[in-house]
Amino acid sequence: MKNRVFGKVDLILIAAVTVCALLFIFMRGSASDGGTAVITVNSSVIEELNLKEIKERTVITPDTDPKVTIVAENGEIYFESSECRDKICVRTGRLSKPGDTAVCLPAKTVVSITGSGPDAITY
Amino acid sequence: MNKDSKTTARNFRPALCAVLCAQAIALNFFESLIPELPFLPPGAKPGLSNIITMFAAASLGLPQALIITAAKSLFAFATRGFTAFIMSISGGVLSCLAAYFLLKFAGRKLGYIGISVICSLCHNFGQLCAGCVITGSRMTFYYAPFLALFGVITGILTGLIFAAVLPALEKQKKYILR
Amino acid sequence: MKNRSLLIFISALLCVSAIVFAAVYAACCSEKQSTFWVMDTISTVKVKGPGARAAAEKAEEITRNLDSSLLSRHSESSLTYRINKNAGGKVPAEYAKYIQTMLEVYEKSSGAFDFTLGNVSDLWGIGTDNERVPSDEELKEALSSAGADKIKVGDGEISFPEGVAVDFGASGKGIALDEISNSFKDCKINRAVVSVGGSVMLYGKGDFTVGIKNPGGEGYMAVLNLGSSFVSTSGSYERYFEKDGVRYHHILDPETGRPVSNGLVSVTIISGSGALSDALSTACFVLGTEKGMELCRAFGCEGVFIDGGGTVYVTDGAAGMLEITDSGYHLEGR
């Protein structure tokens, strides 16, 4: 069995990974402000909501098994409840900024906030 | 006497493996009792059972280590369902392989902490890929940088604990294998 | 010594991974956006994919060429200018095809989409310094010599009597989008959104959102959720002038030569062809809601009709795509 617990190489490795991770986080953070929440079930988009335009509490229950209940209000969207076992989706909390994501794996449902508004305007 | 000790050693290898499986599962169970932290992706855990896997990879061989990984995943399957099983095995196998090869070939250069960090990252990456396949959405990779940072921290933690309990694990092995 | 070689190995591994990651990221996610002025309106191009830059440049080039060499009614280098001047002439195959598509819409809309009213439009002078309300006699005279039914096209040649002025104003943008869509097939791009003066092309896999401009004000009043297709809108709020408190807009009724007034303020058409959605949006605006929806069905397209009172009428397919986001508008009947 080896003796060394921590050495130069370990330090370099940790530093490199930390720097890369922080870089990515900052790159993401400077993305444009927006407010479209996209709900995807099984790889297809079932709903897109402009969070800024939502004035009253909107409840979405996609046709999934286990069933999940998604609520959008006050510029936020979140998994209110779920029949799945771990309830990781519910524990993720409220999403409001672009990039924010909550996932329910058993229900194959992804809720995430994308950039700012429609792809184009027709006039 | 030669034959005796050889037979004895071979007979108790499965027993040692079973003990280690039990310990890995116990660690997993205790981890699941830890409450959620706000800034972390939900479901992220310190991965203490990795200590057992690393020990097995270093001191018993790849087959043993993979058996322990499978045991952990089956436990997840039995208690938390199919999704948990997929997540556990995808991260676990990748991490186990990384541990084995690093311990064998990384010579004396990479310390336990470094190896532990890499195992942690592999585990997270395996889980992210599995999550992406299951949901079919690339948005799961949004978690990647945060998980990476978390993986570094837990890797360091696990590595330190590993170094600390290593003598105890060796002693346990010697005791069981006689 | 082994220390260093391991260090080098790990650094190399990290570098290679970083490079691979960056390459994959660049390939999938490289994006190009550009804005330019052509066909007397503003166009924006948003393309995603490895060939994004080339594709965006191509889109601009195609639109400019199409306008200056084929479709423009006023540029002397344009084919349309010349055949209008000479009451016909030799035309390349694709031009004949454009004319034939427009003729089809003309026929199926019972003449509501008449693209030969160039001289009539000129009388109104909307968008120029000579905006005026023409007299009944002027309109009658210009109308009598116009009429798409007078066009004969075929075999690389087109001919019509004097007074017919072929005008691509209502379909040129859609035609440009069709050409761009064709050229994109050879480019390596995954996704593109091109808007030429409010006519939109959605290209590539996935879902898109297109906002419908609020006829009564700023921003958009509804959003369409749809896959790749073409979306065009005709509205009375786009080009107009006001005189003595009356608003005169640019969509003319082929029978009277005057701006259409049937209560509609905006018609949006969704279809699989740019030229078609453009032409149909004008045709349906002229026809009004009921006949307009029938025309949509005849062409297998979807439509959204908005009247001055804030009521929105939709074809069946459009109902599934539409999401009204402004409370000043409401869906009829559903």
XYZ file of C-alpha atoms in Angstrom:
635
model
C 0.000 0.000 0.000
C 1.157 3.495 -0.681
C 2.339 5.995 1.817
C 1.606 9.415 0.513
C -1.604 11.139 1.472
C -1.160 14.441 -0.251
C 1.459 15.754 -2.592
C 2.274 18.276 -5.289
C 0.329 16.476 -7.952
C -2.786 16.326 -5.805
C -2.602 20.042 -5.257
C -2.260 20.790 -8.961
C -5.176 18.534 -9.760
C -7.434 20.169 -7.212
C -6.424 23.658 -8.290
C -7.050 22.879 -11.956
C -10.503 21.411 -11.392
C -11.524 24.217 -9.059
C -10.436 26.886 -11.521
C -12.275 25.237 -14.407
C -15.436 24.808 -12.378
C -15.393 28.427 -11.230
C -14.808 29.587 -14.796
C -17.885 27.732 -15.958
C -19.977 29.085 -13.158
C -19.015 32.657 -13.980
C -19.581 32.146 -17.689
C -23.046 30.913 -16.939
C -23.741 33.752 -14.573
C -23.219 36.411 -17.223
C -25.888 34.983 -19.478
C -28.713 37.291 -20.485
C -31.624 37.877 -18.206
C -34.854 36.251 -19.124
C -37.831 34.450 -17.954
C -39.030 31.555 -20.068
C -39.502 28.349 -18.167
C -39.441 25.255 -20.329
C -40.976 22.012 -19.123
C -39.749 18.909 -20.884
C -41.165 15.432 -20.474
C -39.307 12.562 -22.066
C -37.248 14.875 -24.270
C -40.185 16.760 -25.721
C -41.178 20.222 -24.660
C -44.683 20.147 -23.299
C -44.934 23.663 -22.024
C -43.205 27.005 -22.245
C -44.116 29.753 -19.839
C -43.071 33.345 -19.830
C -42.575 33.778 -16.109
C -42.833 37.539 -16.246
C -46.289 37.368 -17.788
C -47.691 34.935 -15.263
C -49.909 36.935 -13.007
C -51.741 34.222 -11.154
C -50.721 30.875 -9.752
C -50.446 28.411 -12.619
C -50.430 24.698 -11.947
C -49.156 22.165 -14.443
C -49.527 18.428 -14.008
C -47.928 16.705 -16.957
C -48.998 13.217 -17.813
C -46.188 11.341 -16.127
C -45.833 8.355 -13.887
C -44.945 9.123 -11.100
C -47.089 12.250 -11.158
C -45.518 15.624 -10.492
C -47.115 18.968 -9.802
C -45.358 22.039 -11.118
C -46.380 25.500 -9.998
C -45.475 28.823 -11.614
C -46.138 32.118 -9.852
C -44.459 35.412 -8.985
C -41.747 34.956 -11.563
C -40.771 31.570 -10.182
C -41.488 27.981 -11.074
C -40.978 24.890 -8.968
C -41.980 21.303 -8.325
C -44.626 21.636 -5.679
C -45.062 17.926 -5.118
C -44.167 14.621 -6.664
C -45.024 10.967 -6.288
C -41.439 9.949 -6.855
C -39.428 8.351 -4.077
C -36.533 10.694 -3.523
C -38.320 13.980 -4.143
C -35.094 15.555 -5.267
C -37.111 17.637 -7.704
C -39.195 19.140 -4.921
C -36.164 19.762 -2.749
C -34.453 21.744 -5.492
C -36.682 24.632 -4.646
C -37.728 27.591 -6.725
C -36.313 28.422 -10.151
C -36.249 31.967 -11.423
C -33.059 32.766 -13.343
C -31.948 31.518 -16.756
C -30.136 28.221 -16.373
C -31.942 27.281 -13.193
C -32.980 23.676 -13.533
C -34.913 21.088 -11.564
C -35.124 17.486 -12.645
C -37.369 14.572 -11.684
C -35.675 11.502 -13.081
C -38.371 8.917 -12.462
C -40.907 11.182 -14.118
C -38.405 12.084 -16.834
C -39.379 15.694 -16.340
C -37.041 18.650 -16.614
C -37.992 22.202 -15.736
C -35.487 24.831 -16.756
C -35.365 28.527 -17.417
C -34.041 29.588 -20.797
C -33.023 32.913 -22.239
C -35.071 35.967 -22.812
C -38.288 35.532 -24.738
C -39.440 34.354 -28.153
C -37.040 33.408 -30.926
C -38.559 36.047 -33.175
C -41.476 38.420 -33.507
C -43.712 38.350 -36.539
C -45.305 41.618 -37.676
C 0.726 -26.290 6.987
C 1.088 -24.640 3.625
C -2.060 -26.146 2.334
C -3.852 -25.235 5.517
C -3.089 -21.540 5.423
C -3.792 -21.308 1.703
C -7.172 -22.931 2.092
C -7.923 -20.776 5.061
C -7.052 -17.590 3.191
C -9.136 -18.476 0.150
C -12.105 -19.508 2.202
C -12.327 -16.227 4.013
C -12.006 -13.931 1.054
C -15.731 -13.947 0.304
C -16.332 -13.310 3.977
C -14.107 -10.248 3.900
C -15.893 -9.086 0.778
C -19.247 -9.501 2.479
C -18.104 -7.564 5.525
C -16.884 -4.744 3.344
C -20.161 -4.723 1.390
C -22.055 -4.418 4.636
C -19.855 -1.557 5.761
C -20.250 0.252 2.446
C -24.013 -0.124 2.603
C -24.097 1.054 6.195
C -22.130 4.156 5.272
C -24.540 4.827 2.419
C -27.473 4.494 4.740
C -26.075 6.913 7.296
C -25.285 9.388 4.539
C -28.866 9.365 3.362
C -29.882 10.652 6.768
C -27.903 13.859 6.265
C -30.269 16.763 5.511
C -30.129 18.798 2.288
C -27.799 21.765 2.066
C -29.231 24.776 0.234
C -26.494 25.539 -2.245
C -25.888 22.012 -3.381
C -27.591 20.024 -6.080
C -30.110 17.913 -4.241
C -29.145 14.298 -3.808
C -25.420 15.059 -3.576
C -23.738 13.091 -0.799
C -20.214 12.935 0.643
C -19.672 9.464 -0.769
C -18.060 7.943 2.292
C -18.667 4.429 1.036
C -16.069 5.268 -1.545
C -13.497 4.623 1.167
C -14.453 0.976 1.179
C -14.330 0.749 -2.578
C -10.935 2.376 -2.708
C -9.604 0.033 -0.085
C -10.921 -2.976 -1.965
C -9.479 -1.705 -5.244
C -6.084 -1.174 -3.628
C -5.807 -4.207 -1.447
C -8.115 -6.908 -2.786
C -8.407 -6.481 -6.511
C -10.808 -5.212 -9.123
C -13.382 -8.040 -8.931
C -13.874 -7.462 -5.205
C -14.212 -3.740 -5.642
C -16.805 -4.168 -8.391
C -18.780 -6.588 -6.226
C -18.910 -4.013 -3.464
C -20.045 -1.380 -5.968
C -22.773 -3.697 -7.218
C -23.874 -4.378 -3.661
C -24.248 -0.671 -2.974
C -26.288 -0.236 -6.123
C -28.547 -3.192 -5.348
C -29.188 -1.721 -1.941
C -30.183 1.517 -3.603
C -32.455 -0.450 -5.908
C -34.111 -2.293 -3.050
C -34.721 0.771 -0.957
C -35.075 3.646 -3.383
C -36.079 2.193 -6.710
C -34.836 1.765 -10.234
C -33.745 5.348 -10.797
C -31.556 5.265 -7.703
C -30.048 2.022 -8.946
C -29.072 3.520 -12.294
C -27.595 6.587 -10.681
C -25.636 4.533 -8.172
C -24.205 2.074 -10.649
C -23.315 4.583 -13.329
C -21.311 6.701 -10.942
C -20.089 3.767 -8.892
C -18.588 1.690 -11.697
C -16.775 4.649 -13.243
C -15.429 5.661 -9.881
C -14.393 2.113 -9.008
C -12.488 1.654 -12.258
C -10.782 4.985 -11.758
C -9.752 3.981 -8.239
C -8.328 0.666 -9.374
C -6.282 2.023 -12.242
C -5.029 5.023 -10.368
C -3.946 3.017 -7.371
C -2.189 0.530 -9.570
C -0.495 2.796 -12.092
C -0.252 6.240 -10.639
C 2.812 5.123 -8.835
C 3.777 7.093 -5.815
C 2.919 10.452 -7.277
C -0.782 10.784 -6.683
C -1.679 10.744 -3.025
C -4.862 9.321 -1.564
C -6.485 12.719 -1.645
C -5.870 13.204 -5.329
C -7.183 9.733 -6.135
C -10.191 10.304 -3.950
C -10.954 13.569 -5.745
C -10.746 11.890 -9.129
C -13.025 9.076 -7.952
C -15.488 11.612 -6.666
C -15.488 13.480 -9.968
C -15.893 10.272 -11.928
C -18.806 9.307 -9.766
C -20.509 12.646 -10.347
C -19.814 12.590 -14.061
C -21.220 9.086 -14.398
C -24.349 10.194 -12.608
C -24.731 13.305 -14.766
C -24.523 11.217 -17.926
C -27.080 8.780 -16.582
C -29.365 11.659 -15.619
C -29.006 13.161 -19.087
C -29.881 9.876 -20.772
C -32.869 9.307 -18.550
C -34.398 12.725 -19.038
C -33.149 13.180 -22.584
C -32.293 16.745 -21.674
C -28.911 18.348 -21.864
C -29.954 20.771 -19.178
C -28.886 18.255 -16.508
C -25.317 19.263 -17.274
C -26.172 22.621 -15.789
C -25.227 21.045 -12.471
C -21.778 20.082 -13.736
C -19.583 22.927 -12.426
C -21.269 22.924 -9.020
C -20.969 19.162 -8.767
C -17.314 19.423 -9.738
C -16.568 21.824 -6.906
C -18.548 19.693 -4.522
C -16.707 16.629 -5.815
C -13.352 18.229 -5.063
C -14.379 19.007 -1.523
C -15.857 15.602 -0.789
C -12.882 13.990 -2.479
C -10.535 15.741 -0.112
C -12.704 14.808 2.833
C -12.982 11.182 1.805
C -9.270 10.989 1.094
C -8.400 12.256 4.549
C -10.764 9.822 6.222
C -9.380 7.034 4.073
C -5.856 7.782 5.169
C -7.008 7.853 8.760
C -8.919 4.546 8.745
C -6.542 2.702 6.473
C -4.634 1.019 9.328
C -7.936 -0.091 10.823
C -9.096 -1.529 7.508
C -5.811 -3.350 7.051
C -6.151 -4.777 10.508
C -9.666 -5.929 9.723
C -8.479 -7.611 6.577
C -5.661 -9.390 8.352
C -8.021 -10.527 11.048
C -10.587 -11.997 8.686
C -8.152 -13.546 6.284
C -5.914 -14.771 9.100
C 11.896 11.845 -12.863
C 8.794 9.727 -12.565
C 7.277 12.592 -10.623
C 7.626 14.860 -13.613
C 6.366 12.381 -16.174
C 3.213 11.739 -14.167
C 2.724 15.457 -13.797
C 3.106 15.872 -17.520
C 0.724 13.037 -18.148
C -1.963 14.523 -15.938
C -1.540 18.011 -17.359
C -1.694 16.596 -20.852
C -4.848 14.712 -19.972
C -6.448 17.856 -18.593
C -5.422 19.882 -21.618
C -6.729 17.292 -24.017
C -10.024 17.081 -22.162
C -10.308 20.847 -22.151
C -9.609 20.991 -25.868
C -12.062 18.217 -26.640
C -14.698 19.878 -24.548
C -14.098 23.255 -26.159
C -14.206 21.723 -29.624
C -17.457 19.919 -28.958
C -18.910 23.042 -27.398
C -17.821 25.187 -30.316
C -19.136 22.733 -32.850
C -22.559 22.397 -31.362
C -23.083 25.767 -29.868
C -21.356 28.241 -32.120
C -23.816 30.915 -32.860
C -23.919 33.846 -35.219
C -26.285 36.753 -35.224
C -26.525 39.515 -37.773
C -28.856 42.338 -38.699
C -29.141 44.105 -42.021
C -31.395 46.348 -44.052
C -32.863 45.068 -47.305
C -36.200 45.090 -49.166
C -36.933 48.340 -47.418
C -37.058 46.646 -44.035
C -34.915 45.200 -41.300
C -33.786 41.580 -41.228
C -32.182 39.531 -38.487
C -30.429 36.220 -38.792
C -29.673 33.934 -35.842
C -27.876 30.713 -36.688
C -26.464 27.934 -34.486
C -24.007 25.308 -35.600
C -20.489 24.792 -36.932
C -21.248 26.524 -40.205
C -23.048 29.410 -38.519
C -20.943 32.260 -39.807
C -20.998 31.088 -43.413
C -24.722 30.454 -43.256
C -25.503 33.887 -41.841
C -23.463 35.560 -44.546
C -25.175 33.478 -47.182
C -28.595 34.441 -45.882
C -27.777 38.122 -46.212
C -26.281 37.648 -49.660
C -29.262 35.721 -50.940
C -31.732 38.312 -49.695
C -29.830 41.202 -51.185
C -29.329 39.502 -54.537
C -32.915 38.419 -54.725
C -34.098 41.925 -54.082
C -31.744 43.815 -56.347
C -31.641 41.434 -59.288
C -35.049 39.814 -59.333
C -37.795 41.095 -57.125
C -37.462 44.806 -56.563
C -39.968 46.919 -58.441
C -37.948 50.103 -58.337
C -34.337 49.093 -58.751
C -33.359 49.347 -62.407
C -31.155 46.294 -62.251
C -34.072 44.178 -61.168
C -35.836 41.784 -63.493
C -39.227 42.793 -62.149
C -38.556 46.427 -62.985
C -37.623 45.484 -66.528
C -40.527 43.169 -67.261
C -42.943 45.711 -65.817
C -41.453 48.325 -68.117
C -41.566 46.055 -71.153
C -44.849 44.340 -70.322
C -43.158 40.978 -70.188
C -39.948 39.275 -71.201
C -37.741 36.269 -70.723
C -37.528 35.028 -67.166
C -35.449 32.304 -65.458
C -37.207 29.162 -64.246
C -37.296 30.059 -60.569
C -38.859 33.422 -61.291
C -41.577 31.745 -63.324
C -42.107 29.439 -60.360
C -42.591 32.377 -57.993
C -45.165 33.840 -60.367
C -46.956 30.536 -60.609
C -47.172 30.172 -56.839
C -48.644 33.645 -56.590
C -51.095 32.871 -59.368
C -52.245 29.824 -57.458
C -52.983 31.935 -54.409
C -54.697 34.493 -56.624
C -57.000 31.859 -58.065
C -57.792 30.041 -54.856
C -58.512 33.315 -53.093
C -60.884 34.366 -55.831
C -58.705 37.294 -56.721
C -58.208 38.613 -53.168
C -54.453 38.226 -53.551
C -53.701 40.326 -56.592
C -50.019 41.009 -56.974
C -50.330 43.227 -60.007
C -51.514 46.336 -58.218
C -48.123 48.041 -58.278
C -49.462 51.074 -60.125
C -52.406 51.325 -57.764
C -50.099 51.245 -54.746
C -47.998 53.964 -56.320
C -51.030 56.223 -56.403
C -51.204 56.123 -52.621
C -47.471 56.604 -52.279
C -47.311 55.114 -48.811
C -43.815 55.341 -47.472
C -42.757 58.015 -49.929
C -42.987 61.773 -49.811
C -46.105 61.704 -51.966
C -48.591 60.153 -49.624
C -52.041 61.106 -50.819
C -55.564 59.840 -51.191
C -56.204 59.172 -54.894
C -59.514 60.067 -56.482
C -62.056 57.469 -57.552
C -61.275 58.032 -61.223
C -57.545 57.504 -60.720
C -58.179 54.290 -58.872
C -60.681 53.044 -61.433
C -58.285 53.683 -64.275
C -55.315 51.999 -62.579
C -57.435 49.027 -61.541
C -58.879 48.414 -64.971
C -55.476 47.759 -66.472
C -54.289 45.664 -63.520
C -55.262 42.088 -62.751
C -53.248 38.917 -62.252
C -55.572 37.036 -64.547
C -54.019 38.937 -67.418
C -50.628 37.305 -66.884
C -49.411 34.601 -69.204
C -46.391 32.681 -67.972
C -44.611 29.595 -69.202
C -41.554 28.248 -70.956
C -39.177 30.794 -69.554
C -41.243 33.745 -70.651
C -43.880 35.991 -69.170
C -46.208 38.431 -70.860
C -49.035 40.722 -69.866
C -50.690 43.888 -71.083
C -49.421 47.350 -70.197
C -50.668 48.645 -66.898
C -50.033 45.386 -65.097
C -47.274 46.014 -62.559
C -46.032 42.814 -60.928
C -45.386 43.590 -57.294
C -43.531 41.250 -54.942
C -44.251 43.455 -51.954
C -46.552 40.900 -50.378
C -44.483 37.812 -51.074
C -40.870 38.835 -51.624
C -39.854 38.338 -48.024
C -41.301 34.846 -47.955
C -39.580 33.997 -51.222
C -36.263 35.095 -49.764
C -36.865 32.865 -46.754
C -37.566 29.884 -49.008
C -34.282 30.421 -50.825
C -32.427 30.810 -47.540
C -33.999 27.634 -46.221
C -32.842 25.752 -49.303
C -29.317 27.052 -49.032
C -29.152 26.163 -45.338
C -29.622 22.502 -46.206
C -26.083 22.474 -47.506
C -24.657 24.325 -44.523
C -23.730 22.610 -41.310
C -26.166 24.221 -38.985
C -28.497 22.826 -36.390
C -30.905 25.627 -35.861
C -31.703 28.999 -37.358
C -34.228 31.766 -36.950
C -34.376 34.320 -39.767
C -36.702 37.282 -39.835
C -37.042 39.413 -42.946
C -39.241 42.350 -42.120
C -41.408 40.344 -39.752
C -41.733 37.267 -41.931
C -40.055 34.511 -39.990
C -38.335 31.299 -40.951
C -37.795 28.671 -38.257
C -35.261 26.096 -39.333
C -33.920 23.031 -37.580
C -34.889 20.537 -34.950
C -36.621 21.470 -31.785
C -39.280 23.897 -30.754
C -39.449 27.595 -31.379
C -41.392 30.470 -29.945
C -42.562 33.315 -32.145
C -44.237 36.348 -30.703
C -47.086 38.044 -32.578
C -46.696 41.782 -32.553
C -49.312 43.647 -30.626
C -51.311 45.512 -33.293
C -52.296 48.113 -30.774
C -48.972 48.919 -29.235
C -45.611 47.725 -28.037
C -44.219 44.247 -27.712
C -46.059 41.050 -28.471
C -49.536 40.003 -27.392
C -49.256 36.272 -27.977
C -46.693 33.565 -28.523
C -46.742 30.717 -31.010
C -45.075 27.485 -29.929
C -44.180 25.520 -32.991
C -41.588 23.496 -34.864
C -39.720 24.474 -37.985
C -42.005 26.359 -40.344
C -42.607 29.796 -41.827
C -44.656 32.508 -40.133
C -45.831 35.709 -41.815
C -48.091 38.505 -40.715
C -50.034 41.163 -42.549
C -51.240 44.068 -40.491
C -52.850 47.417 -40.971
C -50.463 48.881 -38.451
C -47.306 48.242 -40.489
C -47.382 50.853 -43.232
C -49.901 53.616 -43.315
C -50.435 57.333 -43.288
C -53.082 59.418 -41.648
C -54.963 62.258 -43.242
C -57.828 64.225 -41.767
C -58.075 61.762 -38.936
C -58.420 58.740 -41.211
C -55.809 56.008 -41.359
C -54.912 54.644 -44.802
C -52.904 51.427 -44.652
C -51.067 49.542 -47.369
C -53.174 46.420 -47.882
C -55.452 47.246 -50.780
C -58.701 45.648 -51.798
C -58.256 44.559 -55.442
C -61.828 45.506 -56.239
C -61.812 49.070 -54.983
C -58.123 49.889 -54.849
C -58.668 51.234 -51.329
C -57.295 49.921 -48.051
C -59.219 46.907 -46.827
C -61.542 47.651 -43.970
C -63.240 44.548 -42.666
C -62.398 44.888 -39.025
C -59.188 42.879 -39.133
C -55.987 44.452 -37.904
C -53.620 41.510 -38.158
C -53.464 38.111 -39.836
C -50.675 35.628 -39.117
C -50.181 32.552 -41.258
C -48.081 29.506 -40.461
C -47.114 27.170 -43.274
C -44.367 25.033 -44.729
C -43.390 27.602 -47.335
C -42.272 31.181 -46.957
C -43.807 32.467 -50.173
C -47.097 30.847 -49.255
C -47.334 32.236 -45.737
C -46.479 35.688 -47.016
C -48.996 35.639 -49.856
C -51.695 34.021 -47.740
C -51.344 36.512 -44.928
C -52.226 39.263 -47.383
C -54.921 37.214 -49.092
C -56.600 36.296 -45.814
C -56.431 39.863 -44.600
C -58.308 40.974 -47.709
C -60.815 38.122 -47.465
C -61.722 38.647 -43.849
C -61.938 36.074 -41.072
C -64.458 33.603 -42.407
C -63.269 33.307 -45.998
C -59.694 33.673 -44.813
C -59.957 30.591 -42.606
C -61.417 28.666 -45.535
C -58.468 29.677 -47.654
C -56.122 28.471 -44.936
C -57.820 25.128 -44.921
C -57.607 24.953 -48.715
C -53.838 25.370 -48.510
C -53.360 23.273 -45.400
C -51.966 26.197 -43.435
C -52.783 27.590 -40.020
C -53.872 31.133 -39.290
C -54.426 33.611 -36.479
C -56.851 36.466 -37.199
C -57.080 39.463 -34.902
C -59.754 42.111 -35.143
C -59.847 45.663 -33.889
C -61.869 44.670 -30.834
C -59.171 42.364 -29.482
C -60.854 39.137 -30.541
C -58.568 36.431 -31.856
C -59.793 33.753 -34.252
C -57.709 30.678 -34.972
C -57.706 27.691 -37.256
C -57.718 24.331 -35.491
C -54.004 23.738 -35.753
C -53.146 27.248 -34.674
C -55.218 26.860 -31.525
C -52.700 24.354 -30.210
C -49.773 26.657 -30.920
C -51.153 29.906 -29.641
C -50.693 31.333 -26.182
C -52.134 34.798 -25.666
C -49.978 36.721 -23.255
C -51.723 40.082 -23.290
C -54.978 40.331 -21.408
C -56.308 42.853 -23.904
C -56.889 40.023 -26.358
C -59.120 37.033 -26.053
C -59.681 33.886 -28.040
C -63.014 33.587 -29.748
C -65.260 30.729 -28.823
C -62.838 28.597 -26.831
